[in-house]
Amino acid sequence: MNIKDELLKISANVVIDEKKANYKIIIEDPVKIFDAASSLKNLGFDHVVSVTGVDYPDKVEVIWHVSSYSVEDLKGINLALTLPVKKPERVNQNEAQGNFASKKPPVTVPSLVKIWPSAIFNEREAFEMFGIIFEGHPDLRYLLLPEEFYETWPMRKDFTYNRVNLLKYLRCLLNE
Amino acid sequence: MSEKIFNIDDLQNINVEGEKYIILQIGPSHPGSGHMRIKVWLDGDIIVKVDPDIGFVHRTSEWLSERREWIKAIPIVERIMLPDTVHANLAYVLAVEKLLGIEPPPRAQYLRSLVAEINRITSHLYGIGIFGIFLGSSTVYMWAFGDREPFIDLMEMLTGARITTSYIIPGGVRWDIPNGFKERAETVLQYMERRLKDYEDIWVKNPVVQARTINVGVLKKEDAISLGVVGPNLRASGVYYDTRKHQPYAAYPNLDFEVPTMKNGDAYDRLLIRVEEIKQSIRMIRQILKDLPEGKIIADQIYNQLNPVMKKNYEEKKRVMFPAFMIHMRPPPGEATAKVEAGRGEIFFYIKSTGDKYPYRFRWVTPSFRNLPFFTHVAVGHRLADLPTIYGSIDYFPPEADR
Amino acid sequence: MNEVRKPRDPVTGHIKALAKGFKYLLEPNRMTLDYPAETMKLPPNYRGFFTVDDKKCIGCSMCEMVCPPEAITMVPRIIGEGGKTLPAPEGEKETKGPKRTKRPVVNWGKCIFCYFCVDVCPVDAFIPTQVHDVAFEKDKDYRPSYEEYLKPPEEPYKNAKKVVSKADLKRGVSYEPAP
């Protein structure tokens, strides 16, 4: 089985680095991600190692790192299934002020938990850290962060930990 | 018992509203749960649903590492995985080395494997000891924690610190083997081999232990694969997968070792597999000490940057000092992934560099985090009294899962 | 692996476990150090408290830059006051007159003993010791001034018996008097 040919069937955009055993497959269209993931699972990539985002000024790249336990040839491969999503424009500037960290609109991608159940906690973490809403996730709640970080998406590059705003936020909580 | 295969829709379908069920909060103040809370829905004393609530010891290691120089991430990742410090250190350094394009010399590779295997034994003993106290046996808890001590002493002799060694740096390791290390290691290994027989009598083959663990917390092979479980827990379910074999690093391609697997995937198998892995680690340490190649312990790219004072120190004390490169390291733009088999399972690193002073994206996943689905799936259908057995058998370490 | 797994006959199993326990009751496997009465002499590369050699240090701030917990601060210092010169490090020219420079001070409350600073020093000016068990009475003591920092760390329990740990076939770790 030639892994490169199989991957090229799924998407034309495949980056392979044989030396580092890094395989990257980029899907541009969020609609196609579900089909691509199903074909990968049929190939033998049966579990998700990590789900994460990479934040850029204009987009968020969602990466599912998948690997295989059942197919001997694929056990040495770390495949990154990448989906770049454009960030929506910030809607209301004024509303954002006064909060602990300015509110930023989240991005939405389809959840792959139905295909890979091992992504369940990973997708929850990517959701709270990057503001990626996984549509179709059965249990999308905050996992690691405490309340004052809600909707701040701390792993995005424009996150600022502003003490003055934090105090304001805590005062708001007390008044409530 | 959870006879059926895990299905993701069950999470939505379990209806736990109403007065029929008791909600029990186990933890987070450590009544046998570690620094986490396990929310359990009970029907009588049968577990209906489990919701692990983690994050009480979240230490933002990814956020911190993205705002610091590359070298400063080494102590951070070590402090997250305290029983597996060497593996965390090694995994991060492997990813950085892939970005930098540095290949460490053979002697450094062997030393990395050596200290990693010593660390694996301490990690498994830690796991066995904690499992012991969860089942109510303080004897094996004291024994296992005591028997970590000779191995920690070996680590101290080699690296200068007991737990947080910071031993592995990009390009090699920081100290060479001191005089008398080989003899001491051989004595410790013989001692451990003898003690393993004692463990067998008093703990592993004790009828009480067997009665409490056999057929408790069964994880089937298909479930282990679909839930993405890692490490000894995965191999106890019969999946032949070990990062040391399938994505070899350090000196593992040259070492002769077996990957033990079990068939049943219950709590007892997860205990046995740790004992078997200790035996394999002992075998590997013997091989490493026998075949240890001569030569430098740091790559030439780093060695050539040392100034005369540092080179003199290297020749005399066999101690690698840091050139200024270590502070001002700027790996070329690119991405690297690295996987390392730690005591508890597989550590995964994904690092993205933009050629800057700091990593652009620093992502790592620890074994305990990937073992979390155990709680949601395996414990369901058991009695509440079996929850400590299941928790203890998977060797879960909350600070490691929270990162 | 199934032969390992086979359940042991309850009677022999219990008897074997009890016999082993009884054996260790008579011959306990203690590896504890009688700490304040005995203290360990640690291996030479053990990472303990460290101080700096004022004459060797060149004030380059590399240690401050590499420190992961940012425990090191560089304090201003004038050497060679009143026209006097301090002896220069070996192989360097002596400089005349007062000179502004910097010296490192470690905040022991933050230090994690990774020894990155000791290893990054281009002139090897840090003096490592194996002292690891210093107790601080006040919060202020964690943050010494430069003059206090220059003093070598004081080892508690100076009169204690010095021992070294040794691998032991029977007990794992045993202690013998330090040479």
Short mmCIF file of C-alpha atoms in Angstrom, two decimals, chain A residues 60 62 87-88 104-109 124-134 142 151-156:
data_model
loop_
_atom_site.label_atom_id
_atom_site.label_comp_id
_atom_site.label_asym_id
_atom_site.label_seq_id
_atom_site.Cartn_x
_atom_site.Cartn_y
_atom_site.Cartn_z
CA VAL A 60 -7.48 29.36 12.87
CA VAL A 62 -7.69 23.08 13.28
CA LYS A 87 -12.07 34.03 11.59
CA PRO A 88 -15.33 35.93 11.55
CA LYS A 104 -13.74 37.33 20.21
CA PRO A 105 -16.15 35.41 18.00
CA PRO A 106 -15.52 31.67 17.85
CA VAL A 107 -15.14 29.67 14.66
CA THR A 108 -17.24 26.66 13.78
CA VAL A 109 -16.08 23.33 12.36
CA ARG A 124 -13.28 19.94 24.40
CA GLU A 125 -9.84 21.29 25.13
CA ALA A 126 -9.45 22.85 21.69
CA PHE A 127 -12.87 24.46 22.14
CA GLU A 128 -12.03 26.25 25.37
CA MET A 129 -8.52 27.22 24.36
CA PHE A 130 -9.09 28.44 20.81
CA GLY A 131 -12.80 29.09 20.54
CA ILE A 132 -13.41 26.35 18.01
CA ILE A 133 -17.00 25.16 18.23
CA PHE A 134 -17.21 21.54 17.15
CA TYR A 142 -15.28 23.54 29.37
CA GLU A 151 -15.12 32.90 26.14
CA THR A 152 -11.67 34.45 26.34
CA TRP A 153 -9.93 31.77 24.21
CA PRO A 154 -6.60 32.10 26.04
CA MET A 155 -4.41 30.22 23.56
CA ARG A 156 -5.13 32.71 20.78
#
